[in-house]
mmCIF file of C-alpha atoms and ligand atoms in Angstrom:
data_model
loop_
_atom_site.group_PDB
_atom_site.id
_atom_site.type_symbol
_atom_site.label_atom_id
_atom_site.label_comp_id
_atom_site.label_asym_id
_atom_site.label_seq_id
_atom_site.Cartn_x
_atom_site.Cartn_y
_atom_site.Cartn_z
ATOM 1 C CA UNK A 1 14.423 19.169 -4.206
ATOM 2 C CA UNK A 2 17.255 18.727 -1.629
ATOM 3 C CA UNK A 3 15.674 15.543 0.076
ATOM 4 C CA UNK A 4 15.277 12.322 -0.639
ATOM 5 C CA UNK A 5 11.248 11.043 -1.006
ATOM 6 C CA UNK A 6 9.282 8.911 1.382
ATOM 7 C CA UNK A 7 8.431 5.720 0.886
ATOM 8 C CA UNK A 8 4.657 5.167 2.087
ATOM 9 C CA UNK A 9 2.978 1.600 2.561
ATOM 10 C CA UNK A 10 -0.387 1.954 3.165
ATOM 11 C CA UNK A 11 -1.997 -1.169 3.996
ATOM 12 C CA UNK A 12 -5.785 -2.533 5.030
ATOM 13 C CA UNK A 13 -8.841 -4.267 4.812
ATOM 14 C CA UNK A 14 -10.071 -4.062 1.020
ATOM 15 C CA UNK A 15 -13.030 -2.125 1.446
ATOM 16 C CA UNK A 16 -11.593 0.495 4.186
ATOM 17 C CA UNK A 17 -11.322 3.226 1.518
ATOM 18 C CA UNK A 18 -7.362 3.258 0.844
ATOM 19 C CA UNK A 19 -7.174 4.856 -2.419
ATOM 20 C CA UNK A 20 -9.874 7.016 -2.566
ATOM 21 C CA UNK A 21 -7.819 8.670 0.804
ATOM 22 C CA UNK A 22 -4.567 8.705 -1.185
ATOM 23 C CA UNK A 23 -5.755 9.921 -4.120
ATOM 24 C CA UNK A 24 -7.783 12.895 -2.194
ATOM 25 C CA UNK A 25 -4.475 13.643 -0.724
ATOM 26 C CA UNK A 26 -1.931 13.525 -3.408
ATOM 27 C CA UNK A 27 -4.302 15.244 -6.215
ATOM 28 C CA UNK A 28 -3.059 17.697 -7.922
ATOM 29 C CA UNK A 29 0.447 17.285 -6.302
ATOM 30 C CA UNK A 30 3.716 16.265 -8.444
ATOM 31 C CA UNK A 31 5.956 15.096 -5.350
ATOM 32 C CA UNK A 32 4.055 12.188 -5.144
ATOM 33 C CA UNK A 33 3.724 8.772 -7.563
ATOM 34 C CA UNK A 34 2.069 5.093 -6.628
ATOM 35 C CA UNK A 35 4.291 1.904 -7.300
ATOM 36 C CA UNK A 36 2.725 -0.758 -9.892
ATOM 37 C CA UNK A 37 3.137 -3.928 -9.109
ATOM 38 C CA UNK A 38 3.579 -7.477 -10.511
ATOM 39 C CA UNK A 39 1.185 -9.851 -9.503
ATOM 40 C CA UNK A 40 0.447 -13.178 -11.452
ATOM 41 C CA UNK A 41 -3.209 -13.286 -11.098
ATOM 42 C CA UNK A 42 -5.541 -12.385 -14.368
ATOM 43 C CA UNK A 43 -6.873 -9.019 -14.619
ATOM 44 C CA UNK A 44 -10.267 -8.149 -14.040
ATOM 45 C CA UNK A 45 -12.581 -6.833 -16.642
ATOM 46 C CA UNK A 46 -11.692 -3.541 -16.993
ATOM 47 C CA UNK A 47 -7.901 -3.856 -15.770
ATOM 48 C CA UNK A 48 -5.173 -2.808 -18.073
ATOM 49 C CA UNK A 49 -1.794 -4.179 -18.132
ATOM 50 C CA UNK A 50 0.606 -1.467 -16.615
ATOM 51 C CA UNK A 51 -1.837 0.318 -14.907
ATOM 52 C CA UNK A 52 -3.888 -1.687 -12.204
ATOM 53 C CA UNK A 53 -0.636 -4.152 -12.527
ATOM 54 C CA UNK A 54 1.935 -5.866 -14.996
ATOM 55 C CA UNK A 55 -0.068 -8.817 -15.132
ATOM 56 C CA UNK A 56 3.118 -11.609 -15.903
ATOM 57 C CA UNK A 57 3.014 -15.672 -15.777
ATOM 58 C CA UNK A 58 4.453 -17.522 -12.945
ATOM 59 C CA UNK A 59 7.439 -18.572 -14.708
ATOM 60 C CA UNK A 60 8.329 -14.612 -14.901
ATOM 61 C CA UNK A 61 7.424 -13.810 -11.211
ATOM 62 C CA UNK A 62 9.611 -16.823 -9.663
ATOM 63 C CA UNK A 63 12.683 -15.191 -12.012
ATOM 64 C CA UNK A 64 12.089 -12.111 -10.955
ATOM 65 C CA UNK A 65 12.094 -13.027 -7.337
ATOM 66 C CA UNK A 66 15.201 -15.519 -7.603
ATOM 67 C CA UNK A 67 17.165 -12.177 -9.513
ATOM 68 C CA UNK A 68 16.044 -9.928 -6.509
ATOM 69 C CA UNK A 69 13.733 -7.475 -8.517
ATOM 70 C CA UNK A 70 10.924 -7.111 -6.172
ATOM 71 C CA UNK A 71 11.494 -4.984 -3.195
ATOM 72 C CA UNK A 72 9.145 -7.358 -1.266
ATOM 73 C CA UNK A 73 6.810 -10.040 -2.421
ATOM 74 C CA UNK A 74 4.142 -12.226 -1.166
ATOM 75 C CA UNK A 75 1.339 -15.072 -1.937
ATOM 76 C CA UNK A 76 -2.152 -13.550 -1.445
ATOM 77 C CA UNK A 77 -5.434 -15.920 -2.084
ATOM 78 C CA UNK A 78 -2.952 -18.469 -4.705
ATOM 79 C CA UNK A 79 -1.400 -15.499 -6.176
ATOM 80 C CA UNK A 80 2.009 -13.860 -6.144
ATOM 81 C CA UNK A 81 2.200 -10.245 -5.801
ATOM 82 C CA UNK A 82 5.470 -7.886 -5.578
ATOM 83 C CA UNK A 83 6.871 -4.594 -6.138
ATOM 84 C CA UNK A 84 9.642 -3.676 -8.521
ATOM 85 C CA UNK A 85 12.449 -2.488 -6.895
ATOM 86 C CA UNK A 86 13.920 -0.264 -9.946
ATOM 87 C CA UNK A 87 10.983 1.631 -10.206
ATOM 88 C CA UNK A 88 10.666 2.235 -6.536
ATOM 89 C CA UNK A 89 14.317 3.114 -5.767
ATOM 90 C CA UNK A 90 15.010 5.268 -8.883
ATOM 91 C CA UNK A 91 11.804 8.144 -8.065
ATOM 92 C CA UNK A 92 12.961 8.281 -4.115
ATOM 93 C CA UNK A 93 16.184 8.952 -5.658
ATOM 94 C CA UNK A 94 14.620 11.880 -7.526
ATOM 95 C CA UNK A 95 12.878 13.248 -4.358
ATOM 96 C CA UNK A 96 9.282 11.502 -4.905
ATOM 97 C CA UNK A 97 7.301 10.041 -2.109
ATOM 98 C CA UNK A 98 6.194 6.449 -3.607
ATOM 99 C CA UNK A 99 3.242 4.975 -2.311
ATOM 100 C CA UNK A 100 2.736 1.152 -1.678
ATOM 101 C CA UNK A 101 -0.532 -0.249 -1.487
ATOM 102 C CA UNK A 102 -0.036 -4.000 -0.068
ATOM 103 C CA UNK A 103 -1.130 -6.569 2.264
ATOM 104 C CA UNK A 104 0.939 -7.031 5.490
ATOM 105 C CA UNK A 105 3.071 -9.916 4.879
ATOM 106 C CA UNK A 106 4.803 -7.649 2.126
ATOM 107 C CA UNK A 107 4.713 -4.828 4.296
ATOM 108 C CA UNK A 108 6.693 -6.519 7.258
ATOM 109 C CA UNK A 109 9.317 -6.952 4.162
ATOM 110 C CA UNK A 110 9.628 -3.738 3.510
ATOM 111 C CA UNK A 111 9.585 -2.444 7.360
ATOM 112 C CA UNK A 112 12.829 -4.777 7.717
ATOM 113 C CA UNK A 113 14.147 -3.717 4.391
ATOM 114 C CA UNK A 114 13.469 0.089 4.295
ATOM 115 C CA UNK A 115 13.676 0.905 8.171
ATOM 116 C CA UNK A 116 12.704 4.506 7.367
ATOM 117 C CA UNK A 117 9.248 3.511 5.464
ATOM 118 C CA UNK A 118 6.131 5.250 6.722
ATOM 119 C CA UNK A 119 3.809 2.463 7.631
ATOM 120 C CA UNK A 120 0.143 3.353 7.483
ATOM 121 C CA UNK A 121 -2.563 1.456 8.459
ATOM 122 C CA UNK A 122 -6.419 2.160 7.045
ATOM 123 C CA UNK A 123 -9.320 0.877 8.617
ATOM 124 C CA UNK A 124 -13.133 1.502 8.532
ATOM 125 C CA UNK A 125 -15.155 2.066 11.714
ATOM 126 C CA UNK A 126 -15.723 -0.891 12.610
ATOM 127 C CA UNK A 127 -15.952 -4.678 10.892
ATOM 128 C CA UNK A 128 -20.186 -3.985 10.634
ATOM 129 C CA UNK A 129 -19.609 -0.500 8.641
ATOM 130 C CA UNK A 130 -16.680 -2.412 6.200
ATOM 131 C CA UNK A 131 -19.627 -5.777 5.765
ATOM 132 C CA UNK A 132 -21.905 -2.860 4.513
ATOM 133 C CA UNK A 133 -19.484 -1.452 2.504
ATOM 134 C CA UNK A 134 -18.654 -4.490 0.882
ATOM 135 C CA UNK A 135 -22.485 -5.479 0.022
ATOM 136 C CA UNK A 136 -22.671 -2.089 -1.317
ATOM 137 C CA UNK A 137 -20.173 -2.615 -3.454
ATOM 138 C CA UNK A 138 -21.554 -5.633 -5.025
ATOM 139 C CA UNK A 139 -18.339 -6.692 -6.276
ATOM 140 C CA UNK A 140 -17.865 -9.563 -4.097
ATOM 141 C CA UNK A 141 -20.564 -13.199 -3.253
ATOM 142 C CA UNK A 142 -21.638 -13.553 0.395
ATOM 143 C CA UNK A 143 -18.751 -15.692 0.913
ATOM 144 C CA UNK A 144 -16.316 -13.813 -0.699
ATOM 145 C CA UNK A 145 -16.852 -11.141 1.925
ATOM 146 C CA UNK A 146 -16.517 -13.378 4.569
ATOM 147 C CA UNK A 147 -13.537 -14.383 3.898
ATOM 148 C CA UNK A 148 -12.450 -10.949 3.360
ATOM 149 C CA UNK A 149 -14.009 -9.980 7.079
ATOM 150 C CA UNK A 150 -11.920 -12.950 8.104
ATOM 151 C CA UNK A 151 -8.777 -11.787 6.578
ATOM 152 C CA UNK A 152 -9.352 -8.097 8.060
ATOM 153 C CA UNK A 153 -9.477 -9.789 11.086
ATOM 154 C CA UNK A 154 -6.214 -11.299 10.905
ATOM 155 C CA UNK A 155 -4.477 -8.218 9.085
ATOM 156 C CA UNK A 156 -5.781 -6.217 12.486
ATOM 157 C CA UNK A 157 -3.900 -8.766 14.547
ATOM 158 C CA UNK A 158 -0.838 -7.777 12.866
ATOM 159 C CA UNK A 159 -1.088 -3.879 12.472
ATOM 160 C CA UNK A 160 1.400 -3.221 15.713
ATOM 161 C CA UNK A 161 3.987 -2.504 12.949
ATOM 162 C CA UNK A 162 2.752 0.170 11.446
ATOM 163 C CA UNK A 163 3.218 3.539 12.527
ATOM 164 C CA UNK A 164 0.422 5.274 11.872
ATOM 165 C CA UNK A 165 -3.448 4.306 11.747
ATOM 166 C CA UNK A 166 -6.173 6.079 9.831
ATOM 167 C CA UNK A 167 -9.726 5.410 10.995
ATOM 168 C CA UNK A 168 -11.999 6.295 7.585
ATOM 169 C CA UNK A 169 -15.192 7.477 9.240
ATOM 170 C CA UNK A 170 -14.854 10.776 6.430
ATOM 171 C CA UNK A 171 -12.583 10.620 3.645
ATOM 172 C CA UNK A 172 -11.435 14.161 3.728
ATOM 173 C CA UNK A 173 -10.474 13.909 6.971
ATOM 174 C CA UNK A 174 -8.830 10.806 6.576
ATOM 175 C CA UNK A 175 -7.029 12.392 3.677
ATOM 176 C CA UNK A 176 -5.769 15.166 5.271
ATOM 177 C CA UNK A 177 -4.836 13.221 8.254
ATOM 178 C CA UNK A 178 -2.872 11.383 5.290
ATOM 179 C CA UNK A 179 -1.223 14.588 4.542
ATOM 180 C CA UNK A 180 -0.352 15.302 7.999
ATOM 181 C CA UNK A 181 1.389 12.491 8.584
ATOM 182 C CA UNK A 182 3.765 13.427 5.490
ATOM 183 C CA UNK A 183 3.973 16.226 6.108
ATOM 184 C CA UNK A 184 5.764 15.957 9.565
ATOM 185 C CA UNK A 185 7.739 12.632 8.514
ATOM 186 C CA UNK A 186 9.694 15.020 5.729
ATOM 187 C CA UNK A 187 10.433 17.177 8.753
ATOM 188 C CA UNK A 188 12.552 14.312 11.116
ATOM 189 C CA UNK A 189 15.310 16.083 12.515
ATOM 190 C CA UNK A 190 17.188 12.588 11.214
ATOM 191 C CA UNK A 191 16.636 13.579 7.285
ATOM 192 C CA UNK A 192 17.308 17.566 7.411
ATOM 193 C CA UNK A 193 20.675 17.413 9.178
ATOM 194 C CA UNK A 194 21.969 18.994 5.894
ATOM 195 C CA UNK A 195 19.844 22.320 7.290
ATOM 196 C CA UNK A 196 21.893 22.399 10.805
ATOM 197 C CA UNK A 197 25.282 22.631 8.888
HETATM 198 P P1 5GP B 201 -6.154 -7.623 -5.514
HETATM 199 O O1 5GP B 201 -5.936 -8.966 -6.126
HETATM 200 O O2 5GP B 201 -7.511 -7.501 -4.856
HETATM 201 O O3 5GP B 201 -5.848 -6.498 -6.470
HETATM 202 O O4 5GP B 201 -5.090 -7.457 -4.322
HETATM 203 C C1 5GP B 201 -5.040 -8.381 -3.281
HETATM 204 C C2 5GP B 201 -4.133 -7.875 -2.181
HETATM 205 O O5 5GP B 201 -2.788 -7.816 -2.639
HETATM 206 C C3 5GP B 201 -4.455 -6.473 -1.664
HETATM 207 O O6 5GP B 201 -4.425 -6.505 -0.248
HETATM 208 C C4 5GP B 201 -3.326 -5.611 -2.182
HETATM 209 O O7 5GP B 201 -3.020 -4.538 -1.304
HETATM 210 C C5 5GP B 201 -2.197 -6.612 -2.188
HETATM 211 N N1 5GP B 201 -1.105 -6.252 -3.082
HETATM 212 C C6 5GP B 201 -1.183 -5.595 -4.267
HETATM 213 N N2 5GP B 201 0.039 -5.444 -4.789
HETATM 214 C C7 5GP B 201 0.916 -5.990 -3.900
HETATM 215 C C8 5GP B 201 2.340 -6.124 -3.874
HETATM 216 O O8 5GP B 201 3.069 -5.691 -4.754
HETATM 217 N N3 5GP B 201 2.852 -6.739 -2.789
HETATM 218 C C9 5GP B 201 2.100 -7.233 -1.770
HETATM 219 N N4 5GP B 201 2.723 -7.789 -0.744
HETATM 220 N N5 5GP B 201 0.755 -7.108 -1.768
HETATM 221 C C10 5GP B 201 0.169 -6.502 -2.824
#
């Protein structure tokens, strides 16, 4: 591969359908690999350290922020949450497009950081469509939800930076409008001067 990857944050309410989109887009495809992050919050039943997250102490995180490993990093609900920068910087250097999933305070980072990031922003239909989707998924109380409708809220008030914005009425056509967008950011004039040479 002659180019260097992408790096993708994709960012939204919980509950708007980001991953199942990614994941219908990049299946089966090899260019493409999601960034794990730290966070310092306790894993779920059914999490796995390494996969869902490295789940590390405070003590850890606040090192790894004063040594200027995480590409970006932010509090979210008490917690702190970041993304190693080795991991990220070492598969764009191999050609991979690396996916971020993160909430926008982190993504502002990495706008300011990584000027050429493709910034994505997911949302459902509308705030009544994502309150169903989040009673249907039964993971979350009555108030819980609200306070994720309320955080959605402020999220949208923010979502000028991004680039892009995906409205997940259908997942397959939200994936392939995923794909789309991709696609034509790997074709910039900017990143295939090489080609006019
Ligand atoms: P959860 O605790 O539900 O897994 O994630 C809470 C929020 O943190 C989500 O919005 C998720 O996108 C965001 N998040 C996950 N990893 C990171 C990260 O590395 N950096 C930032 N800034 N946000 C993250």
């Amino acid at each position: 591969m002659s180019e260097k990857g992408k790096l993708i944050v994709i960012s939204g309410p919980s509950g708007a359908g980001k991953s199942t989109i990614v994941f219908k887009a990049i299946e089966g495809r090899t260019d493409f690999c999601f960034s794990t992050s730290v966070t310092t919050r306790a894993p779920r039943p059914g999490e796995e350290d390494g996969r869902e997250y490295f789940f590390i102490d405070r003590e850890r995180y606040d090192q790894m922020v004063a040594d200027g490993e995480l590409l970006e990093h932010a509090e979210y609900v008490n917690n702190g949450y970041g993304t190693p920068r080795a991991y990220v910087e070492q598969k764009l250097a191999e050609g991979m497009n690396v996916v971020l999933d993160i909430e926008v305070q982190g993504a502002r980072q990495v706008h300011e950081s990584v000027p050429d990031a493709v910034m994505i922003f997911i949302i459902p239909p509308s705030m009544e469509e994502l309150r169903r989707r989040l009673i249907r998924r039964g993971t979350d109380s009555m108030e819980a939800i609200e306070g994720r409708l309320m955080r959605a809220r402020q999220e949208y008030a923010e979502a000028e930076i991004y680039d892009y914005l995906i409205v997940n009425e259908d997942a397959d056509v939200a994936a392939s409008e995923f794909s789309a967008i991709v696609k034509a950011e790997h074709l910039r004039t900017r990143d295939r001067l090489y080609l006019l040479k």
